[in-house]
PDB file of N, CA and C in Angstrom:
ATOM      1  N   PRO T1005     -19.085 -13.748  11.668  1.00  0.00           N
ATOM      2  CA  PRO T1005     -17.713 -13.303  11.954  1.00  0.00           C
ATOM      3  C   PRO T1005     -17.556 -11.806  11.735  1.00  0.00           C
ATOM      4  N   LYS T1006     -16.618 -11.243  12.479  1.00  0.00           N
ATOM      5  CA  LYS T1006     -16.351  -9.807  12.326  1.00  0.00           C
ATOM      6  C   LYS T1006     -15.699  -9.561  10.971  1.00  0.00           C
ATOM      7  N   PRO T1007     -16.017  -8.432  10.341  1.00  0.00           N
ATOM      8  CA  PRO T1007     -15.326  -8.105   9.086  1.00  0.00           C
ATOM      9  C   PRO T1007     -13.857  -7.835   9.377  1.00  0.00           C
ATOM     10  N   PRO T1008     -12.984  -8.072   8.400  1.00  0.00           N
ATOM     11  CA  PRO T1008     -11.563  -7.824   8.639  1.00  0.00           C
ATOM     12  C   PRO T1008     -11.307  -6.348   8.928  1.00  0.00           C
ATOM     13  N   VAL T1009     -10.350  -6.109   9.788  1.00  0.00           N
ATOM     14  CA  VAL T1009      -9.988  -4.745  10.140  1.00  0.00           C
ATOM     15  C   VAL T1009      -9.118  -4.179   9.023  1.00  0.00           C
ATOM     16  N   ALA T1010      -9.442  -2.984   8.577  1.00  0.00           N
ATOM     17  CA  ALA T1010      -8.651  -2.350   7.528  1.00  0.00           C
ATOM     18  C   ALA T1010      -7.384  -1.760   8.138  1.00  0.00           C
ATOM     19  N   ALA T1011      -6.318  -1.832   7.391  1.00  0.00           N
ATOM     20  CA  ALA T1011      -5.068  -1.222   7.832  1.00  0.00           C
ATOM     21  C   ALA T1011      -5.177   0.291   7.666  1.00  0.00           C
ATOM     22  N   PRO T1012      -4.654   1.059   8.635  1.00  0.00           N
ATOM     23  CA  PRO T1012      -4.653   2.512   8.463  1.00  0.00           C
ATOM     24  C   PRO T1012      -3.842   2.902   7.226  1.00  0.00           C
ATOM     25  N   LYS T1013      -4.324   3.892   6.491  1.00  0.00           N
ATOM     26  CA  LYS T1013      -3.626   4.327   5.279  1.00  0.00           C
ATOM     27  C   LYS T1013      -2.253   4.899   5.608  1.00  0.00           C
ATOM     28  N   LYS T1014      -2.234   5.799   6.577  1.00  0.00           N
ATOM     29  CA  LYS T1014      -0.960   6.392   6.994  1.00  0.00           C
ATOM     30  C   LYS T1014      -1.095   6.759   8.454  1.00  0.00           C
ATOM     31  N   VAL T1015      -0.104   6.369   9.224  1.00  0.00           N
ATOM     32  CA  VAL T1015      -0.116   6.705  10.634  1.00  0.00           C
ATOM     33  C   VAL T1015       1.314   7.027  11.034  1.00  0.00           C
ATOM     34  N   GLU T1016       1.437   7.990  11.932  1.00  0.00           N
ATOM     35  CA  GLU T1016       2.754   8.464  12.317  1.00  0.00           C
ATOM     36  C   GLU T1016       2.746   8.837  13.792  1.00  0.00           C
ATOM     37  N   GLY T1017       3.827   8.479  14.476  1.00  0.00           N
ATOM     38  CA  GLY T1017       3.973   8.875  15.867  1.00  0.00           C
ATOM     39  C   GLY T1017       4.241  10.367  15.962  1.00  0.00           C
ATOM     40  N   LYS T1018       4.279  10.873  17.179  1.00  0.00           N
ATOM     41  CA  LYS T1018       4.594  12.285  17.392  1.00  0.00           C
ATOM     42  C   LYS T1018       5.986  12.584  16.841  1.00  0.00           C
ATOM     43  N   ALA T1019       6.201  13.815  16.452  1.00  0.00           N
ATOM     44  CA  ALA T1019       7.516  14.207  15.950  1.00  0.00           C
ATOM     45  C   ALA T1019       8.556  13.970  17.026  1.00  0.00           C
ATOM     46  N   GLY T1020       9.693  13.482  16.632  1.00  0.00           N
ATOM     47  CA  GLY T1020      10.751  13.231  17.592  1.00  0.00           C
ATOM     48  C   GLY T1020      11.682  12.141  17.103  1.00  0.00           C
ATOM     49  N   GLU T1021      12.661  11.883  17.918  1.00  0.00           N
ATOM     50  CA  GLU T1021      13.723  10.958  17.545  1.00  0.00           C
ATOM     51  C   GLU T1021      13.206   9.552  17.231  1.00  0.00           C
ATOM     52  N   TRP T1022      12.210   9.101  17.944  1.00  0.00           N
ATOM     53  CA  TRP T1022      11.789   7.701  17.830  1.00  0.00           C
ATOM     54  C   TRP T1022      10.497   7.518  17.047  1.00  0.00           C
ATOM     55  N   ASN T1023      10.059   8.527  16.294  1.00  0.00           N
ATOM     56  CA  ASN T1023       8.740   8.394  15.686  1.00  0.00           C
ATOM     57  C   ASN T1023       8.739   7.395  14.533  1.00  0.00           C
ATOM     58  N   LEU T1024       7.678   6.601  14.490  1.00  0.00           N
ATOM     59  CA  LEU T1024       7.473   5.631  13.427  1.00  0.00           C
ATOM     60  C   LEU T1024       6.488   6.223  12.425  1.00  0.00           C
ATOM     61  N   LYS T1025       6.746   5.951  11.141  1.00  0.00           N
ATOM     62  CA  LYS T1025       5.821   6.345  10.082  1.00  0.00           C
ATOM     63  C   LYS T1025       5.479   5.080   9.313  1.00  0.00           C
ATOM     64  N   VAL T1026       4.195   4.786   9.225  1.00  0.00           N
ATOM     65  CA  VAL T1026       3.767   3.582   8.538  1.00  0.00           C
ATOM     66  C   VAL T1026       2.673   3.944   7.541  1.00  0.00           C
ATOM     67  N   SER T1027       2.931   3.650   6.281  1.00  0.00           N
ATOM     68  CA  SER T1027       1.941   3.864   5.224  1.00  0.00           C
ATOM     69  C   SER T1027       1.552   2.509   4.659  1.00  0.00           C
ATOM     70  N   SER T1028       0.349   2.433   4.111  1.00  0.00           N
ATOM     71  CA  SER T1028      -0.070   1.175   3.498  1.00  0.00           C
ATOM     72  C   SER T1028      -0.938   1.456   2.277  1.00  0.00           C
ATOM     73  N   GLU T1029      -0.934   0.511   1.374  1.00  0.00           N
ATOM     74  CA  GLU T1029      -1.790   0.575   0.194  1.00  0.00           C
ATOM     75  C   GLU T1029      -3.237   0.303   0.626  1.00  0.00           C
ATOM     76  N   PRO T1030      -4.202   0.760  -0.161  1.00  0.00           N
ATOM     77  CA  PRO T1030      -5.610   0.562   0.226  1.00  0.00           C
ATOM     78  C   PRO T1030      -5.991  -0.903   0.454  1.00  0.00           C
ATOM     79  N   ASP T1031      -5.356  -1.837  -0.233  1.00  0.00           N
ATOM     80  CA  ASP T1031      -5.740  -3.245  -0.088  1.00  0.00           C
ATOM     81  C   ASP T1031      -4.905  -4.006   0.946  1.00  0.00           C
ATOM     82  N   THR T1032      -4.107  -3.287   1.725  1.00  0.00           N
ATOM     83  CA  THR T1032      -3.277  -3.928   2.747  1.00  0.00           C
ATOM     84  C   THR T1032      -4.161  -4.453   3.877  1.00  0.00           C
ATOM     85  N   ASN T1033      -3.939  -5.705   4.263  1.00  0.00           N
ATOM     86  CA  ASN T1033      -4.732  -6.205   5.391  1.00  0.00           C
ATOM     87  C   ASN T1033      -4.057  -5.812   6.701  1.00  0.00           C
ATOM     88  N   PHE T1034      -4.837  -5.843   7.750  1.00  0.00           N
ATOM     89  CA  PHE T1034      -4.367  -5.355   9.047  1.00  0.00           C
ATOM     90  C   PHE T1034      -3.183  -6.174   9.565  1.00  0.00           C
ATOM     91  N   GLU T1035      -3.200  -7.483   9.345  1.00  0.00           N
ATOM     92  CA  GLU T1035      -2.112  -8.331   9.845  1.00  0.00           C
ATOM     93  C   GLU T1035      -0.781  -7.938   9.226  1.00  0.00           C
ATOM     94  N   ASP T1036      -0.781  -7.617   7.919  1.00  0.00           N
ATOM     95  CA  ASP T1036       0.456  -7.189   7.257  1.00  0.00           C
ATOM     96  C   ASP T1036       0.928  -5.851   7.825  1.00  0.00           C
ATOM     97  N   TRP T1037      -0.019  -4.935   8.031  1.00  0.00           N
ATOM     98  CA  TRP T1037       0.312  -3.632   8.611  1.00  0.00           C
ATOM     99  C   TRP T1037       0.895  -3.818  10.011  1.00  0.00           C
ATOM    100  N   LEU T1038       0.251  -4.683  10.791  1.00  0.00           N
ATOM    101  CA  LEU T1038       0.703  -4.959  12.150  1.00  0.00           C
ATOM    102  C   LEU T1038       2.127  -5.514  12.149  1.00  0.00           C
ATOM    103  N   ALA T1039       2.417  -6.414  11.220  1.00  0.00           N
ATOM    104  CA  ALA T1039       3.761  -7.000  11.136  1.00  0.00           C
ATOM    105  C   ALA T1039       4.809  -5.919  10.878  1.00  0.00           C
ATOM    106  N   VAL T1040       4.483  -4.956  10.038  1.00  0.00           N
ATOM    107  CA  VAL T1040       5.415  -3.858   9.753  1.00  0.00           C
ATOM    108  C   VAL T1040       5.626  -3.006  11.001  1.00  0.00           C
ATOM    109  N   VAL T1041       4.549  -2.683  11.704  1.00  0.00           N
ATOM    110  CA  VAL T1041       4.657  -1.877  12.921  1.00  0.00           C
ATOM    111  C   VAL T1041       5.525  -2.599  13.958  1.00  0.00           C
ATOM    112  N   VAL T1042       5.300  -3.892  14.137  1.00  0.00           N
ATOM    113  CA  VAL T1042       6.080  -4.657  15.113  1.00  0.00           C
ATOM    114  C   VAL T1042       7.550  -4.690  14.706  1.00  0.00           C
ATOM    115  N   GLU T1043       7.808  -4.902  13.417  1.00  0.00           N
ATOM    116  CA  GLU T1043       9.197  -4.940  12.937  1.00  0.00           C
ATOM    117  C   GLU T1043       9.898  -3.594  13.165  1.00  0.00           C
ATOM    118  N   LEU T1044       9.211  -2.504  12.834  1.00  0.00           N
ATOM    119  CA  LEU T1044       9.793  -1.174  13.058  1.00  0.00           C
ATOM    120  C   LEU T1044      10.013  -0.914  14.552  1.00  0.00           C
ATOM    121  N   THR T1045       9.078  -1.351  15.364  1.00  0.00           N
ATOM    122  CA  THR T1045       9.197  -1.152  16.808  1.00  0.00           C
ATOM    123  C   THR T1045      10.389  -1.915  17.365  1.00  0.00           C
ATOM    124  N   VAL T1046      10.546  -3.167  16.969  1.00  0.00           N
ATOM    125  CA  VAL T1046      11.665  -3.973  17.464  1.00  0.00           C
ATOM    126  C   VAL T1046      12.991  -3.382  16.982  1.00  0.00           C
ATOM    127  N   THR T1047      13.025  -2.881  15.760  1.00  0.00           N
ATOM    128  CA  THR T1047      14.240  -2.221  15.250  1.00  0.00           C
ATOM    129  C   THR T1047      14.585  -1.019  16.129  1.00  0.00           C
ATOM    130  N   ALA T1048      13.575  -0.226  16.486  1.00  0.00           N
ATOM    131  CA  ALA T1048      13.796   0.929  17.360  1.00  0.00           C
ATOM    132  C   ALA T1048      14.253   0.470  18.739  1.00  0.00           C
ATOM    133  N   LEU T1049      13.610  -0.565  19.272  1.00  0.00           N
ATOM    134  CA  LEU T1049      13.985  -1.067  20.601  1.00  0.00           C
ATOM    135  C   LEU T1049      15.410  -1.608  20.596  1.00  0.00           C
ATOM    136  N   ASP T1050      15.805  -2.255  19.505  1.00  0.00           N
ATOM    137  CA  ASP T1050      17.180  -2.751  19.399  1.00  0.00           C
ATOM    138  C   ASP T1050      18.193  -1.601  19.428  1.00  0.00           C
ATOM    139  N   ALA T1051      17.773  -0.439  18.929  1.00  0.00           N
ATOM    140  CA  ALA T1051      18.661   0.723  18.895  1.00  0.00           C
ATOM    141  C   ALA T1051      18.642   1.514  20.200  1.00  0.00           C
ATOM    142  N   ALA T1052      17.681   1.230  21.064  1.00  0.00           N
ATOM    143  CA  ALA T1052      17.560   1.964  22.324  1.00  0.00           C
ATOM    144  C   ALA T1052      18.806   1.741  23.181  1.00  0.00           C
ATOM    145  N   ALA T1053      19.265   2.823  23.791  1.00  0.00           N
ATOM    146  CA  ALA T1053      20.475   2.745  24.613  1.00  0.00           C
ATOM    147  C   ALA T1053      20.172   2.866  26.105  1.00  0.00           C
ATOM    148  N   SER T1054      18.895   3.052  26.442  1.00  0.00           N
ATOM    149  CA  SER T1054      18.552   3.239  27.852  1.00  0.00           C
ATOM    150  C   SER T1054      17.066   2.942  28.065  1.00  0.00           C
ATOM    151  N   LYS T1055      16.689   2.826  29.336  1.00  0.00           N
ATOM    152  CA  LYS T1055      15.283   2.653  29.678  1.00  0.00           C
ATOM    153  C   LYS T1055      14.479   3.867  29.213  1.00  0.00           C
ATOM    154  N   ASP T1056      15.081   5.063  29.306  1.00  0.00           N
ATOM    155  CA  ASP T1056      14.398   6.273  28.826  1.00  0.00           C
ATOM    156  C   ASP T1056      14.090   6.175  27.342  1.00  0.00           C
ATOM    157  N   ASP T1057      15.039   5.644  26.558  1.00  0.00           N
ATOM    158  CA  ASP T1057      14.792   5.470  25.119  1.00  0.00           C
ATOM    159  C   ASP T1057      13.592   4.552  24.900  1.00  0.00           C
ATOM    160  N   VAL T1058      13.544   3.449  25.632  1.00  0.00           N
ATOM    161  CA  VAL T1058      12.436   2.501  25.498  1.00  0.00           C
ATOM    162  C   VAL T1058      11.115   3.206  25.801  1.00  0.00           C
ATOM    163  N   MET T1059      11.083   3.962  26.891  1.00  0.00           N
ATOM    164  CA  MET T1059       9.853   4.668  27.265  1.00  0.00           C
ATOM    165  C   MET T1059       9.488   5.736  26.226  1.00  0.00           C
ATOM    166  N   ASN T1060      10.496   6.395  25.680  1.00  0.00           N
ATOM    167  CA  ASN T1060      10.232   7.423  24.669  1.00  0.00           C
ATOM    168  C   ASN T1060       9.699   6.820  23.374  1.00  0.00           C
ATOM    169  N   ILE T1061      10.151   5.617  23.017  1.00  0.00           N
ATOM    170  CA  ILE T1061       9.609   4.943  21.840  1.00  0.00           C
ATOM    171  C   ILE T1061       8.113   4.711  22.061  1.00  0.00           C
ATOM    172  N   TRP T1062       7.761   4.237  23.255  1.00  0.00           N
ATOM    173  CA  TRP T1062       6.344   3.997  23.563  1.00  0.00           C
ATOM    174  C   TRP T1062       5.546   5.300  23.518  1.00  0.00           C
ATOM    175  N   ARG T1063       6.033   6.317  24.216  1.00  0.00           N
ATOM    176  CA  ARG T1063       5.291   7.587  24.296  1.00  0.00           C
ATOM    177  C   ARG T1063       5.127   8.227  22.920  1.00  0.00           C
ATOM    178  N   THR T1064       6.193   8.227  22.134  1.00  0.00           N
ATOM    179  CA  THR T1064       6.163   8.883  20.831  1.00  0.00           C
ATOM    180  C   THR T1064       5.169   8.218  19.888  1.00  0.00           C
ATOM    181  N   ASN T1065       5.003   6.919  20.014  1.00  0.00           N
ATOM    182  CA  ASN T1065       4.170   6.167  19.079  1.00  0.00           C
ATOM    183  C   ASN T1065       2.906   5.606  19.712  1.00  0.00           C
ATOM    184  N   ALA T1066       2.512   6.188  20.843  1.00  0.00           N
ATOM    185  CA  ALA T1066       1.347   5.679  21.583  1.00  0.00           C
ATOM    186  C   ALA T1066       0.088   5.651  20.723  1.00  0.00           C
ATOM    187  N   ASN T1067      -0.067   6.616  19.831  1.00  0.00           N
ATOM    188  CA  ASN T1067      -1.259   6.631  18.977  1.00  0.00           C
ATOM    189  C   ASN T1067      -1.298   5.400  18.063  1.00  0.00           C
ATOM    190  N   ILE T1068      -0.153   4.951  17.613  1.00  0.00           N
ATOM    191  CA  ILE T1068      -0.095   3.751  16.765  1.00  0.00           C
ATOM    192  C   ILE T1068      -0.434   2.515  17.604  1.00  0.00           C
ATOM    193  N   TYR T1069       0.152   2.439  18.794  1.00  0.00           N
ATOM    194  CA  TYR T1069      -0.088   1.284  19.658  1.00  0.00           C
ATOM    195  C   TYR T1069      -1.541   1.229  20.128  1.00  0.00           C
ATOM    196  N   LYS T1070      -2.189   2.391  20.206  1.00  0.00           N
ATOM    197  CA  LYS T1070      -3.610   2.455  20.577  1.00  0.00           C
ATOM    198  C   LYS T1070      -4.467   1.767  19.508  1.00  0.00           C
ATOM    199  N   ILE T1071      -4.107   1.955  18.242  1.00  0.00           N
ATOM    200  CA  ILE T1071      -4.826   1.295  17.149  1.00  0.00           C
ATOM    201  C   ILE T1071      -4.704  -0.223  17.315  1.00  0.00           C
ATOM    202  N   ILE T1072      -3.512  -0.684  17.659  1.00  0.00           N
ATOM    203  CA  ILE T1072      -3.298  -2.118  17.862  1.00  0.00           C
ATOM    204  C   ILE T1072      -4.107  -2.598  19.068  1.00  0.00           C
ATOM    205  N   GLU T1073      -4.103  -1.823  20.134  1.00  0.00           N
ATOM    206  CA  GLU T1073      -4.850  -2.202  21.338  1.00  0.00           C
ATOM    207  C   GLU T1073      -6.331  -2.395  21.011  1.00  0.00           C
ATOM    208  N   GLN T1074      -6.877  -1.501  20.209  1.00  0.00           N
ATOM    209  CA  GLN T1074      -8.301  -1.551  19.899  1.00  0.00           C
ATOM    210  C   GLN T1074      -8.643  -2.625  18.865  1.00  0.00           C
ATOM    211  N   SER T1075      -7.713  -2.901  17.947  1.00  0.00           N
ATOM    212  CA  SER T1075      -8.016  -3.808  16.836  1.00  0.00           C
ATOM    213  C   SER T1075      -7.476  -5.219  17.016  1.00  0.00           C
ATOM    214  N   ALA T1076      -6.423  -5.363  17.803  1.00  0.00           N
ATOM    215  CA  ALA T1076      -5.791  -6.676  17.963  1.00  0.00           C
ATOM    216  C   ALA T1076      -5.252  -6.819  19.386  1.00  0.00           C
ATOM    217  N   PRO T1077      -6.147  -7.024  20.358  1.00  0.00           N
ATOM    218  CA  PRO T1077      -5.727  -7.069  21.766  1.00  0.00           C
ATOM    219  C   PRO T1077      -4.620  -8.088  22.060  1.00  0.00           C
ATOM    220  N   ASP T1078      -4.642  -9.238  21.384  1.00  0.00           N
ATOM    221  CA  ASP T1078      -3.597 -10.244  21.621  1.00  0.00           C
ATOM    222  C   ASP T1078      -2.231  -9.730  21.168  1.00  0.00           C
ATOM    223  N   ALA T1079      -2.205  -9.098  20.004  1.00  0.00           N
ATOM    224  CA  ALA T1079      -0.953  -8.540  19.499  1.00  0.00           C
ATOM    225  C   ALA T1079      -0.473  -7.408  20.406  1.00  0.00           C
ATOM    226  N   TYR T1080      -1.427  -6.643  20.936  1.00  0.00           N
ATOM    227  CA  TYR T1080      -1.080  -5.552  21.848  1.00  0.00           C
ATOM    228  C   TYR T1080      -0.434  -6.106  23.122  1.00  0.00           C
ATOM    229  N   ALA T1081      -0.980  -7.202  23.629  1.00  0.00           N
ATOM    230  CA  ALA T1081      -0.410  -7.829  24.828  1.00  0.00           C
ATOM    231  C   ALA T1081       1.020  -8.293  24.562  1.00  0.00           C
ATOM    232  N   GLU T1082       1.254  -8.866  23.389  1.00  0.00           N
ATOM    233  CA  GLU T1082       2.611  -9.292  23.022  1.00  0.00           C
ATOM    234  C   GLU T1082       3.539  -8.085  22.918  1.00  0.00           C
ATOM    235  N   LEU T1083       3.035  -7.012  22.329  1.00  0.00           N
ATOM    236  CA  LEU T1083       3.841  -5.810  22.161  1.00  0.00           C
ATOM    237  C   LEU T1083       4.230  -5.203  23.509  1.00  0.00           C
ATOM    238  N   THR T1084       3.270  -5.133  24.423  1.00  0.00           N
ATOM    239  CA  THR T1084       3.593  -4.573  25.739  1.00  0.00           C
ATOM    240  C   THR T1084       4.587  -5.472  26.474  1.00  0.00           C
ATOM    241  N   ALA T1085       4.475  -6.782  26.285  1.00  0.00           N
ATOM    242  CA  ALA T1085       5.438  -7.700  26.900  1.00  0.00           C
ATOM    243  C   ALA T1085       6.838  -7.483  26.319  1.00  0.00           C
ATOM    244  N   THR T1086       6.908  -7.217  25.020  1.00  0.00           N
ATOM    245  CA  THR T1086       8.200  -6.942  24.377  1.00  0.00           C
ATOM    246  C   THR T1086       8.814  -5.678  24.958  1.00  0.00           C
ATOM    247  N   PHE T1087       7.999  -4.637  25.098  1.00  0.00           N
ATOM    248  CA  PHE T1087       8.496  -3.395  25.703  1.00  0.00           C
ATOM    249  C   PHE T1087       9.005  -3.658  27.117  1.00  0.00           C
ATOM    250  N   LYS T1088       8.264  -4.433  27.873  1.00  0.00           N
ATOM    251  CA  LYS T1088       8.655  -4.725  29.256  1.00  0.00           C
ATOM    252  C   LYS T1088      10.013  -5.436  29.284  1.00  0.00           C
ATOM    253  N   THR T1089      10.203  -6.387  28.376  1.00  0.00           N
ATOM    254  CA  THR T1089      11.471  -7.123  28.304  1.00  0.00           C
ATOM    255  C   THR T1089      12.632  -6.175  28.011  1.00  0.00           C
ATOM    256  N   TYR T1090      12.445  -5.292  27.048  1.00  0.00           N
ATOM    257  CA  TYR T1090      13.506  -4.335  26.710  1.00  0.00           C
ATOM    258  C   TYR T1090      13.762  -3.381  27.872  1.00  0.00           C
ATOM    259  N   LYS T1091      12.678  -2.916  28.485  1.00  0.00           N
ATOM    260  CA  LYS T1091      12.822  -1.992  29.622  1.00  0.00           C
ATOM    261  C   LYS T1091      13.600  -2.660  30.750  1.00  0.00           C
ATOM    262  N   GLU T1092      13.250  -3.898  31.054  1.00  0.00           N
ATOM    263  CA  GLU T1092      13.923  -4.606  32.153  1.00  0.00           C
ATOM    264  C   GLU T1092      15.362  -4.932  31.812  1.00  0.00           C
ATOM    265  N   SER T1093      15.696  -4.988  30.536  1.00  0.00           N
ATOM    266  CA  SER T1093      17.085  -5.298  30.158  1.00  0.00           C
ATOM    267  C   SER T1093      18.028  -4.174  30.600  1.00  0.00           C
ATOM    268  N   PHE T1094      17.477  -2.993  30.867  1.00  0.00           N
ATOM    269  CA  PHE T1094      18.303  -1.871  31.319  1.00  0.00           C
ATOM    270  C   PHE T1094      18.331  -1.745  32.833  1.00  0.00           C
ATOM    271  N   ASP T1095      17.547  -2.550  33.538  1.00  0.00           N
ATOM    272  CA  ASP T1095      17.566  -2.506  35.001  1.00  0.00           C
ATOM    273  C   ASP T1095      18.949  -2.909  35.515  1.00  0.00           C
ATOM    274  N   GLY T1096      19.447  -2.142  36.428  1.00  0.00           N
ATOM    275  CA  GLY T1096      20.769  -2.431  36.995  1.00  0.00           C
ATOM    276  C   GLY T1096      21.921  -1.905  36.166  1.00  0.00           C
ATOM    277  N   ASN T1097      21.609  -1.223  35.065  1.00  0.00           N
ATOM    278  CA  ASN T1097      22.689  -0.636  34.248  1.00  0.00           C
ATOM    279  C   ASN T1097      22.945   0.786  34.661  1.00  0.00           C
TER     280      ASN T1097
END
């Protein structure tokens, strides 16, 4: 079996309105870190007022989502689906 993926110690999106900052203790497992990132992302998406906001959340934190893409492809697929749902919620507005 593959060794467990370590959670990043500290990761932060680009500076800006929607940037996420996530820190973890050295013994934090990746799943716990991932849960925090998803929770922060959904909180940001809930606050988004437009499709542009949704896209800016993605762009600002792309480096964080890249870690998820590389370490947890299934979680990444769920995350992109969540973004798509929020983005489409602004269609026709």
